[in-house]
XYZ file of C-alpha atoms in Angstrom:
692
model
C 11.431 23.936 -32.187
C 12.987 23.726 -28.753
C 14.443 27.172 -28.888
C 15.861 28.421 -25.700
C 16.281 24.908 -24.210
C 20.014 25.210 -23.837
C 19.821 28.799 -22.519
C 18.643 27.479 -19.118
C 21.346 26.392 -16.646
C 19.928 22.921 -16.073
C 22.796 21.911 -13.936
C 21.742 24.549 -11.340
C 18.281 22.981 -11.126
C 17.355 19.558 -9.592
C 15.070 16.670 -9.830
C 14.486 13.648 -7.661
C 17.997 12.321 -8.073
C 20.059 15.424 -8.084
C 21.195 17.715 -11.006
C 18.608 18.233 -13.797
C 21.403 18.579 -16.479
C 19.886 15.426 -18.327
C 16.656 17.147 -18.931
C 17.419 18.800 -22.276
C 18.393 15.409 -23.670
C 15.157 13.901 -22.296
C 13.017 16.596 -23.942
C 14.856 16.207 -27.277
C 14.413 12.438 -27.195
C 10.643 12.803 -26.950
C 10.751 13.911 -30.574
C 12.720 10.964 -31.646
C 11.684 8.702 -34.458
C 12.708 5.702 -32.399
C 9.896 4.554 -30.303
C 12.344 2.853 -27.860
C 14.250 6.071 -27.356
C 11.011 7.985 -26.799
C 9.714 5.439 -24.329
C 13.082 5.478 -22.328
C 12.998 9.237 -22.210
C 9.441 9.438 -21.081
C 10.001 6.668 -18.485
C 13.048 8.614 -17.110
C 11.199 11.865 -17.097
C 8.395 10.382 -14.968
C 10.921 8.648 -12.721
C 13.186 11.656 -12.063
C 11.643 15.001 -13.115
C 8.063 14.017 -12.098
C 8.932 11.495 -9.522
C 5.908 9.935 -7.824
C 3.845 13.060 -8.793
C 6.367 15.509 -7.421
C 7.038 18.899 -9.051
C 10.588 20.314 -8.987
C 12.189 23.511 -10.343
C 13.331 21.461 -13.271
C 9.767 20.262 -13.842
C 8.408 23.762 -14.108
C 11.280 24.912 -16.298
C 10.581 22.127 -18.707
C 6.942 22.840 -19.087
C 7.156 25.441 -21.904
C 9.035 22.921 -23.987
C 6.578 20.072 -23.259
C 3.767 22.395 -24.488
C 5.771 23.082 -27.710
C 6.168 19.405 -28.246
C 2.457 18.745 -27.589
C 1.250 21.513 -29.944
C 3.516 20.373 -32.861
C 1.669 17.908 -35.000
C 4.942 16.417 -36.141
C 5.694 15.273 -32.566
C 5.114 11.447 -32.140
C 3.138 10.354 -29.099
C 1.536 13.804 -28.494
C -1.092 12.110 -26.272
C 1.698 10.765 -23.996
C 3.143 14.308 -23.657
C -0.206 15.949 -22.942
C -0.931 13.275 -20.325
C 2.413 14.116 -18.714
C 1.606 17.878 -18.725
C -1.780 17.389 -17.185
C -0.286 15.108 -14.576
C 2.173 17.839 -13.646
C -0.486 20.426 -13.407
C -2.860 18.167 -11.446
C -0.001 17.410 -8.871
C 0.835 21.158 -8.658
C -2.771 22.155 -8.010
C -3.363 19.311 -5.641
C -0.163 19.994 -3.534
C -0.278 23.791 -3.821
C 1.216 25.872 -6.558
C 5.082 25.585 -6.858
C 6.537 29.059 -6.717
C 10.237 30.054 -6.581
C 11.142 33.713 -6.807
C 14.753 33.040 -7.535
C 14.267 32.565 -11.340
C 11.747 34.218 -13.502
C 10.675 31.122 -15.323
C 9.514 29.461 -11.979
C 5.986 30.756 -12.383
C 4.254 27.823 -10.780
C 3.018 24.825 -12.671
C -0.589 25.539 -11.644
C -0.326 29.107 -12.899
C 1.147 27.833 -16.167
C -1.770 25.482 -16.741
C -4.305 28.140 -16.142
C -2.699 30.452 -18.595
C -2.531 27.772 -21.165
C -6.032 26.430 -20.527
C -7.246 27.188 -24.097
C -4.506 24.848 -25.455
C -6.261 21.993 -23.632
C -9.666 22.996 -25.033
C -8.133 22.506 -28.509
C -6.559 19.209 -27.683
C -9.956 17.992 -26.258
C -11.508 18.250 -29.723
C -8.597 16.812 -31.792
C -9.362 13.794 -34.059
C -6.955 11.563 -32.123
C -9.069 9.858 -29.366
C -5.872 9.208 -27.234
C -5.079 12.906 -27.393
C -8.663 13.809 -26.324
C -8.485 11.300 -23.667
C -5.222 12.870 -22.263
C -6.571 16.428 -22.403
C -10.187 16.138 -21.198
C -9.331 16.090 -17.417
C -7.587 19.483 -17.942
C -11.013 21.042 -18.726
C -12.097 20.328 -15.167
C -8.710 21.121 -13.496
C -7.406 24.403 -15.147
C -10.176 26.443 -16.739
C -11.055 29.354 -14.402
C -14.393 30.233 -15.952
C -16.609 27.784 -14.262
C -19.606 28.219 -16.696
C -17.581 28.162 -19.814
C -15.875 24.998 -18.599
C -19.278 23.357 -17.781
C -20.768 24.349 -21.110
C -17.698 22.818 -22.894
C -18.068 19.589 -21.151
C -21.827 19.332 -21.638
C -21.747 20.052 -25.273
C -18.805 17.806 -25.832
C -20.601 14.678 -24.518
C -22.953 14.053 -27.415
C -20.074 14.630 -29.928
C -17.700 12.196 -28.205
C -17.814 8.682 -29.649
C -15.462 7.061 -27.231
C -16.735 5.458 -23.971
C -13.591 6.215 -22.005
C -13.597 9.864 -23.176
C -17.329 10.295 -22.343
C -16.722 8.939 -18.781
C -13.763 11.420 -18.436
C -16.092 14.189 -19.434
C -18.375 13.475 -16.398
C -15.356 13.072 -14.167
C -13.974 16.434 -15.309
C -17.376 18.069 -14.586
C -17.205 16.625 -11.005
C -13.679 17.900 -10.624
C -14.767 21.370 -11.846
C -17.597 21.399 -9.379
C -15.321 20.335 -6.445
C -12.734 22.970 -7.432
C -15.165 25.912 -8.299
C -18.341 25.735 -6.227
C -20.035 28.087 -8.707
C -20.307 25.176 -11.087
C -21.800 22.918 -8.501
C -25.514 23.376 -9.223
C -24.956 23.108 -13.020
C -23.046 19.890 -12.518
C -25.474 18.342 -10.198
C -28.421 19.137 -12.580
C -26.557 17.670 -15.500
C -25.700 14.466 -13.544
C -29.290 14.051 -12.414
C -30.667 14.454 -15.879
C -28.181 11.909 -17.342
C -28.806 9.384 -14.535
C -32.507 9.280 -15.232
C -32.350 9.349 -19.038
C -32.985 5.800 -20.233
C -31.778 6.741 -23.733
C -28.256 7.233 -22.427
C -25.835 4.365 -22.312
C -25.739 2.572 -18.949
C -22.112 3.298 -18.269
C -22.805 7.067 -18.655
C -25.881 6.787 -16.347
C -23.685 4.936 -13.800
C -21.035 7.607 -14.127
C -23.652 10.293 -13.492
C -24.742 8.534 -10.294
C -21.174 8.181 -9.081
C -19.982 11.680 -9.931
C -23.114 13.290 -8.352
C -22.389 11.282 -5.207
C -18.737 12.393 -5.367
C -19.755 16.099 -5.531
C -21.948 15.778 -2.434
C -20.916 12.741 -0.370
C -22.684 14.034 2.662
C -26.001 13.830 0.644
C -25.787 10.237 -0.486
C -29.273 8.814 0.034
C -30.419 5.301 0.411
C -31.336 5.044 -3.342
C -27.847 5.744 -4.610
C -26.213 2.315 -4.246
C -29.327 0.404 -5.497
C -29.423 2.518 -8.578
C -25.780 1.845 -9.211
C -26.335 -1.905 -8.709
C -29.177 -1.932 -11.135
C -26.953 -0.230 -13.730
C -24.096 -2.745 -13.069
C -26.698 -5.477 -13.780
C -27.513 -3.775 -17.037
C -23.885 -3.394 -17.966
C -23.109 -7.073 -17.189
C -25.360 -8.030 -20.108
C -23.197 -6.036 -22.637
C -19.721 -7.036 -23.580
C -17.622 -4.020 -24.469
C -14.578 -5.161 -26.451
C -11.261 -3.842 -25.172
C -10.448 -2.639 -28.581
C -13.177 0.060 -28.258
C -11.899 1.656 -25.153
C -8.455 0.354 -24.089
C -5.060 2.042 -25.127
C -3.296 -0.087 -27.787
C -1.099 -2.608 -26.083
C 2.604 -1.742 -25.873
C 5.192 -4.148 -27.058
C 6.271 -6.043 -24.014
C 9.916 -5.702 -23.120
C 11.608 -8.984 -22.251
C 11.530 -9.704 -18.555
C 14.848 -8.872 -16.902
C 16.705 -11.740 -15.394
C 16.594 -12.023 -11.605
C 20.355 -11.418 -11.265
C 20.315 -12.243 -7.631
C 17.206 -10.189 -6.895
C 15.250 -11.941 -4.110
C 12.151 -13.724 -5.687
C 9.837 -11.877 -3.168
C 11.067 -8.539 -4.491
C 10.291 -9.720 -8.101
C 6.869 -10.935 -6.948
C 6.115 -7.695 -5.452
C 6.718 -5.873 -8.603
C 4.457 -8.396 -10.381
C 1.754 -7.703 -7.807
C 2.131 -4.001 -8.516
C 1.657 -4.519 -12.254
C -1.255 -6.841 -11.615
C -3.093 -4.405 -9.405
C -2.451 -1.539 -11.756
C -4.360 -3.209 -14.654
C -7.593 -1.722 -15.869
C -10.016 -4.496 -16.857
C -12.971 -2.355 -18.116
C -13.909 1.182 -18.890
C -15.698 1.412 -15.507
C -12.711 0.231 -13.404
C -11.602 3.734 -12.373
C -15.179 4.800 -12.023
C -16.038 2.144 -9.510
C -12.835 2.797 -7.556
C -13.996 6.307 -7.459
C -17.432 5.229 -6.092
C -15.922 3.197 -3.396
C -13.716 5.974 -2.329
C -16.752 8.248 -2.158
C -18.778 5.738 -0.142
C -15.822 5.537 2.250
C -16.901 4.150 5.587
C -20.344 2.991 4.425
C -19.421 -0.672 4.711
C -22.880 -2.242 4.377
C -23.535 -0.264 1.092
C -20.108 -1.027 -0.272
C -20.589 -4.650 0.525
C -23.846 -4.796 -1.427
C -22.217 -2.974 -4.277
C -19.278 -5.543 -4.315
C -21.828 -8.262 -4.285
C -23.261 -6.887 -7.513
C -19.747 -6.514 -8.917
C -18.899 -10.135 -8.049
C -21.966 -11.354 -9.973
C -20.571 -9.973 -13.254
C -19.819 -12.742 -15.758
C -16.730 -10.901 -16.898
C -13.575 -12.111 -15.060
C -11.962 -8.638 -15.216
C -15.049 -7.068 -13.467
C -14.696 -9.658 -10.679
C -10.952 -9.027 -10.419
C -11.702 -5.358 -9.849
C -14.412 -6.394 -7.243
C -12.051 -8.626 -5.342
C -9.271 -6.064 -5.095
C -11.818 -3.349 -4.030
C -13.150 -5.845 -1.410
C -9.599 -6.119 0.024
C -9.444 -2.338 0.143
C -12.706 -2.078 2.114
C -11.675 -4.685 4.786
C -8.125 -3.330 5.120
C -9.258 0.302 5.572
C -12.508 0.224 7.514
C -13.791 -1.432 10.613
C -17.025 -3.301 10.780
C -18.446 -6.777 10.451
C -16.967 -8.089 7.262
C -18.303 -11.690 7.591
C -20.525 -11.397 4.538
C -17.800 -9.803 2.374
C -15.375 -12.472 3.414
C -17.957 -15.075 2.391
C -18.439 -13.368 -0.946
C -14.765 -13.369 -1.639
C -14.430 -17.042 -0.688
C -17.218 -17.807 -3.268
C -14.805 -16.818 -6.006
C -12.303 -19.518 -5.047
C -13.861 -22.057 -7.386
C -13.942 -19.595 -10.373
C -12.970 -21.201 -13.618
C -10.699 -18.161 -14.356
C -7.616 -19.021 -12.413
C -6.572 -15.501 -11.918
C -9.891 -14.722 -10.282
C -9.469 -17.749 -7.932
C -5.946 -16.652 -7.058
C -7.042 -13.071 -6.320
C -9.752 -14.270 -4.102
C -7.170 -16.327 -2.082
C -4.713 -13.480 -2.066
C -7.427 -11.125 -0.618
C -8.184 -13.763 2.124
C -4.566 -14.091 2.957
C -4.093 -10.347 3.299
C -7.241 -10.095 5.493
C -6.450 -13.483 7.358
C -7.019 -11.941 10.771
C -10.795 -11.651 10.009
C -11.017 -14.483 7.355
C -12.077 -17.229 9.729
C -15.530 -17.526 8.002
C -13.658 -18.659 4.843
C -11.629 -21.498 6.539
C -13.668 -24.398 5.283
C -14.109 -22.898 1.796
C -10.344 -22.595 1.552
C -9.632 -26.068 2.898
C -12.103 -27.574 0.504
C -10.601 -25.623 -2.417
C -6.973 -26.725 -1.532
C -8.129 -30.354 -1.237
C -9.981 -30.190 -4.685
C -6.964 -28.714 -6.367
C -4.690 -31.539 -4.952
C -7.167 -34.167 -5.976
C -7.553 -32.740 -9.467
C -4.019 -31.772 -10.363
C -2.046 -34.094 -7.987
C -0.159 -33.585 -4.679
C 2.562 -31.415 -6.370
C 0.138 -28.785 -7.673
C 2.096 -26.302 -5.521
C 4.924 -26.672 -8.052
C 2.579 -26.781 -11.213
C 4.267 -25.746 -14.404
C 1.153 -23.613 -15.385
C 1.923 -20.299 -13.636
C -1.645 -19.298 -13.053
C -2.603 -22.683 -11.561
C 0.615 -22.658 -9.472
C -0.292 -19.112 -8.188
C -3.999 -20.012 -7.546
C -2.931 -22.931 -5.428
C -0.156 -21.213 -3.544
C -2.314 -18.246 -2.718
C -5.097 -20.551 -1.318
C -2.611 -22.623 0.632
C -1.001 -19.485 2.190
C -4.393 -18.130 3.170
C -5.280 -21.360 4.803
C -1.917 -21.542 6.640
C -2.382 -17.968 7.957
C -5.521 -19.156 9.700
C -3.360 -21.875 11.404
C -5.068 -24.730 9.634
C -2.874 -27.786 9.353
C -4.675 -28.810 6.111
C -2.153 -26.440 4.457
C 0.798 -28.471 5.603
C 1.051 -31.054 2.717
C 1.399 -28.425 0.231
C 3.953 -26.505 2.309
C 5.972 -29.719 2.622
C 5.901 -29.983 -1.167
C 7.384 -26.376 -1.417
C 10.209 -27.269 0.889
C 10.940 -30.639 -0.505
C 10.780 -29.444 -4.142
C 12.388 -26.141 -3.529
C 9.670 -24.457 -5.855
C 8.757 -21.124 -4.343
C 9.895 -22.211 -0.860
C 10.059 -18.594 0.195
C 6.316 -18.400 -0.054
C 5.951 -21.283 2.295
C 8.420 -19.776 4.696
C 6.390 -16.633 5.022
C 3.402 -18.521 6.395
C 5.022 -21.511 8.206
C 5.162 -19.653 11.553
C 1.417 -19.667 11.731
C 1.292 -23.458 12.077
C 2.880 -24.435 15.499
C 0.831 -27.601 15.543
C 2.861 -28.703 12.547
C 6.287 -27.820 14.022
C 7.504 -31.442 13.880
C 7.163 -31.521 10.084
C 7.993 -27.840 9.380
C 10.961 -26.998 11.600
C 13.389 -29.647 10.150
C 12.583 -28.377 6.699
C 12.931 -24.675 7.786
C 16.321 -25.618 9.335
C 17.416 -27.283 6.034
C 16.238 -24.206 4.156
C 18.145 -21.893 6.461
C 21.407 -23.985 6.173
C 21.133 -23.781 2.360
C 20.821 -19.919 2.632
C 23.765 -19.858 4.893
C 25.901 -21.874 2.643
C 24.960 -19.862 -0.545
C 27.229 -17.220 -1.837
C 25.964 -13.847 -0.650
C 22.828 -15.125 1.153
C 19.698 -13.240 0.638
C 19.288 -11.359 3.889
C 15.512 -10.977 3.650
C 15.129 -14.732 3.081
C 17.220 -15.554 6.137
C 15.304 -13.050 8.232
C 11.908 -14.539 7.237
C 13.162 -18.043 7.921
C 14.424 -16.998 11.446
C 11.060 -15.353 12.072
C 9.192 -18.637 11.236
C 11.412 -20.645 13.556
C 10.894 -18.129 16.346
C 7.140 -18.241 15.877
C 7.077 -22.112 15.896
C 9.202 -22.195 19.055
C 10.614 -25.724 18.732
C 13.918 -26.025 20.495
C 15.131 -28.474 17.855
C 15.857 -25.355 15.750
C 18.320 -23.833 18.274
C 21.599 -25.342 16.858
C 20.951 -23.998 13.312
C 19.946 -20.665 14.678
C 23.049 -20.526 16.787
C 25.196 -21.496 13.768
C 23.472 -18.802 11.691
C 24.458 -16.241 14.365
C 28.047 -17.470 14.490
C 28.443 -17.443 10.672
C 26.886 -13.899 10.539
C 29.210 -12.578 13.072
C 32.200 -14.182 11.469
C 31.348 -12.479 8.144
C 30.142 -9.230 9.775
C 26.740 -9.743 8.350
C 24.923 -7.598 10.915
C 21.655 -7.646 9.105
C 21.511 -11.347 9.813
C 23.033 -11.318 13.229
C 20.356 -9.065 14.626
C 17.317 -11.273 13.603
C 19.244 -14.392 14.814
C 19.563 -12.810 18.210
C 15.902 -11.964 18.195
C 15.093 -15.590 17.341
C 17.288 -16.843 20.077
C 15.606 -14.478 22.460
C 12.204 -16.065 21.519
C 13.472 -19.320 22.913
C 14.357 -17.966 26.342
C 16.435 -19.968 28.761
C 16.573 -22.861 26.271
C 19.010 -20.876 24.239
C 21.584 -20.759 27.095
C 24.388 -22.446 25.057
C 24.519 -19.268 22.977
C 24.965 -16.964 25.974
C 28.741 -16.509 25.643
C 28.440 -15.188 22.045
C 25.474 -13.116 22.989
C 27.445 -11.456 25.837
C 30.133 -10.602 23.505
C 27.704 -8.827 21.125
C 26.305 -6.580 23.830
C 29.185 -4.331 23.031
C 28.789 -4.393 19.249
C 29.027 -1.169 17.449
C 26.181 -2.023 14.977
C 23.057 0.009 15.793
C 20.623 -2.990 15.708
C 22.898 -5.825 17.069
C 23.788 -4.207 20.393
C 20.162 -3.699 21.760
C 19.148 -7.156 20.268
C 22.047 -8.744 22.157
C 21.030 -7.059 25.383
C 17.367 -8.104 24.961
C 18.607 -11.741 24.121
C 20.774 -11.695 27.263
C 17.883 -10.851 29.540
C 15.460 -13.136 28.003
C 17.815 -16.125 28.136
C 19.999 -15.362 31.221
C 17.375 -13.627 33.292
C 19.984 -11.760 35.470
C 18.692 -8.137 35.799
C 21.990 -7.181 37.645
C 23.886 -8.152 34.539
C 21.722 -6.366 32.022
C 20.903 -3.146 34.041
C 24.117 -1.319 33.273
C 23.820 -2.190 29.586
C 20.170 -0.973 29.434
C 21.067 2.297 31.295
C 23.748 2.777 28.702
C 21.141 2.441 25.971
C 18.870 4.834 27.575
C 21.544 7.499 27.156
C 21.969 6.685 23.539
C 21.197 9.132 20.678
C 19.609 6.496 18.455
C 15.834 6.543 19.309
C 15.082 2.888 18.633
C 17.892 1.943 21.107
C 16.184 3.986 23.717
C 12.735 2.412 22.978
C 14.115 -1.109 22.912
C 15.851 -0.536 26.262
C 12.670 0.856 27.805
C 10.844 -2.199 26.768
C 13.177 -4.576 28.382
C 13.304 -2.408 31.563
C 9.505 -2.733 31.676
C 9.708 -6.436 31.533
C 12.316 -6.431 34.449
C 9.774 -4.316 36.534
C 10.484 -3.153 40.138
C 14.077 -4.442 40.165
C 14.899 -1.836 37.521
C 14.033 1.103 39.724
C 17.541 2.637 39.079
C 16.290 3.601 35.576
C 13.297 5.620 36.917
C 15.028 9.085 36.968
C 16.224 8.594 33.401
C 12.871 7.390 32.220
C 11.044 10.362 33.689
C 13.373 12.828 31.918
C 12.665 10.988 28.640
C 8.951 11.815 28.894
C 9.824 15.160 27.455
C 11.759 13.620 24.446
C 10.744 15.024 21.113
C 9.744 11.791 19.507
C 6.593 9.964 20.631
C 8.133 6.631 19.812
C 10.601 7.277 22.599
C 8.075 8.870 25.063
C 5.432 6.021 24.764
C 7.717 3.093 25.627
C 9.416 5.073 28.366
C 6.049 5.935 29.887
C 4.959 2.295 29.738
C 8.291 1.238 31.494
C 7.726 3.955 33.970
C 4.331 2.389 34.954
C 5.772 -1.187 34.875
C 8.557 -0.326 37.206
C 7.191 2.434 39.418
C 3.491 1.627 39.380
C 0.782 3.872 40.826
C 2.850 6.880 41.898
C 3.851 7.340 38.202
C 0.312 7.070 36.857
C -0.422 10.798 36.202
C 2.821 11.405 34.118
C 2.297 8.036 32.328
C -1.283 8.863 31.407
C -0.496 12.370 30.246
C 2.317 11.051 27.987
C 0.357 8.210 26.530
C -2.724 10.294 25.666
C -0.825 13.125 24.251
C 1.338 10.851 22.090
C -1.785 8.881 20.917
C -3.556 12.125 19.967
C -0.558 13.382 18.103
C 0.427 10.189 16.403
C -2.404 7.625 16.183
C 0.054 4.920 15.170
C 1.262 4.695 18.855
C -2.311 3.440 19.838
C -1.438 -0.191 20.248
C 1.474 0.573 22.574
C -0.653 3.116 24.590
C -3.627 0.678 24.906
C -1.436 -2.280 25.909
C -0.159 -0.088 28.822
C -3.584 1.215 29.817
C -4.636 -2.477 29.907
C -1.944 -3.068 32.563
C -2.830 0.028 34.493
C -6.119 -1.259 35.745
C -8.390 1.410 37.430
C -5.557 3.950 37.041
C -6.455 4.118 33.333
C -9.882 5.590 33.994
C -8.933 9.124 32.841
C -8.240 7.569 29.437
C -11.876 6.494 28.936
C -12.951 9.489 26.890
C -10.114 9.119 24.394
C -10.531 5.377 24.212
C -14.180 5.650 23.356
C -13.677 8.327 20.765
C -10.953 6.460 19.019
C -12.679 3.087 18.998
C -15.854 4.875 17.652
C -13.856 5.954 14.415
C -14.889 4.110 11.338
C -11.401 3.803 9.881
C -8.757 1.334 11.029
C -6.186 2.619 13.453
C -3.128 1.415 15.336
C 0.311 0.934 13.955
C 0.379 0.916 10.160
C -3.463 0.946 10.338
C -3.188 -2.871 9.604
C -6.075 -5.201 10.160
C -4.141 -7.143 12.787
C -3.058 -4.110 14.798
C -6.472 -2.561 14.605
C -8.344 -5.755 15.603
C -5.977 -6.049 18.657
C -6.533 -2.326 19.378
C -10.365 -2.756 19.361
C -10.228 -5.979 21.337
C -8.049 -4.692 24.108
C -9.504 -1.212 24.134
C -12.984 -2.669 24.507
C -11.864 -4.920 27.317
C -10.388 -1.788 29.131
C -13.656 0.088 28.678
C -15.606 -2.907 30.062
C -13.459 -3.243 33.154
C -13.632 0.474 33.942
C -17.349 0.969 33.513
């Protein structure tokens, strides 16, 4: 069946991890009678040959064989293989056809899909619902005859009994219209008719509203969201059993043992799995609707309010995650949405309560309106389940309480402290408490001794978890209690003795945060200013300046870092030189020359240092550098605006860019995070106010 498979020199091809010589075995295993063997082969193919949606020469070379497998009725899991083929084709079309003239079989994945489009037409009418489900998206993505494709999709709808498959038909029609504009009018007419047809199931009418909006987002009228909300209300009255739409559950593999993997890494994978769950047939549809509505925050908030009224816990979990997406991605007044999310804290379904708290924590910078609701919720949990509810044996109850406590702590509210103390004293999920402890300086007297004990235990452990040590040091730096200095100094000493540079560097950063109070560590810090580790050396120089305060001692070291080839060393040095100010004038010539560096993350800190040292005479060059870098790389915005804030009236030429950037609806600044964007808006508006 796989004739010709071994005629290809697979070792000369590559995938995500190197040579593709394993591909023939993977393809052969997809026909195995052993489900575990098939599952492993499919997982490996996705992980290596179609890694994160990528398409490699080996991916294209394997396509003919995947088609053979899919077309053979004796092949187990045909639907899985068709889904894989469609994913490869969609990635290829989205990213541009993959072509390679060096071998005749590299014809391009997109071209291959178009040539085999009729195969998908056949798959889309197979008796197997899962096979149809996998094939239907191809009708919108790969057929070149727009009218034929539209006709197939329209006529297939009344014949299709499955709710997911029917929703996919509408999605495929929208995809077709977006890809081939000649199908646009036909698609819009169809969607309009379905949306207004009361004899059609509400989920199909909702899909018609959403997909019509997706095809013409610039023509979304004021009636679109209310229509969707009305349909959501109608859908909420009907329970759709998962057995009628969800894929059959796979047999769960036993969870791997931690084997030294840090708990926060394991938790991150659990979060990924949790966020990837589909709770209803409309989960993906509503995600699409929110993506289409984009920056329309008031409309999206109204839609989310309707979603959060759904009696189904899964629908509310979807709504909570979408609420977090809105607040993390878009600017605006999110007070009402924060309040709506906080209203789910008391949900009987513990996963819903936990998700609400997790959203508030991730959006803590703007979550102030939820403070009292969080505090009341935490108090009620402690009263109901006891003071040790942080360590509850029931996993969902434990997560629900921990997420609420963490969200409250992020707000700097000391009412979170009793549960954090339980975490440290019991040792249960103490790492979760560490991550938020730094936000509670008012409770330093209770938290610092426990953080120090926690750090000592990490130090004493065999092969300490570096990330855990780093987060504990970060918390101690944020709390700023000098009582922590001895253990931080000991941590540095131990790290240096064992050449654990990944710990030495954050230990130096923590000592730096204490300033002159960390003077007993100066001898060791001086010794590390000559360290060969890329991170330790600039961290030691920064600590030496913050603690010793002798610019004559650190200037030669900083000038040396400015001449380094490692970009972050240059940037770090520039930042310290800016703190020194006018006494660092010897660095001005080198800083000026670095304004032409090829990397904006070097140019921006050097420009800022140039202003802090040289002042007004340097303003034209500084402004030019900052504004060009900001325009090229919006992630530099926070650094640029912080310097503009210090420049006073000399920043006036930046006003047009400032106004235009702050008028954008999407979040900006470094990582486009809520915290950085809120800082950017606050400082930027203050600069504008002063200059106008």
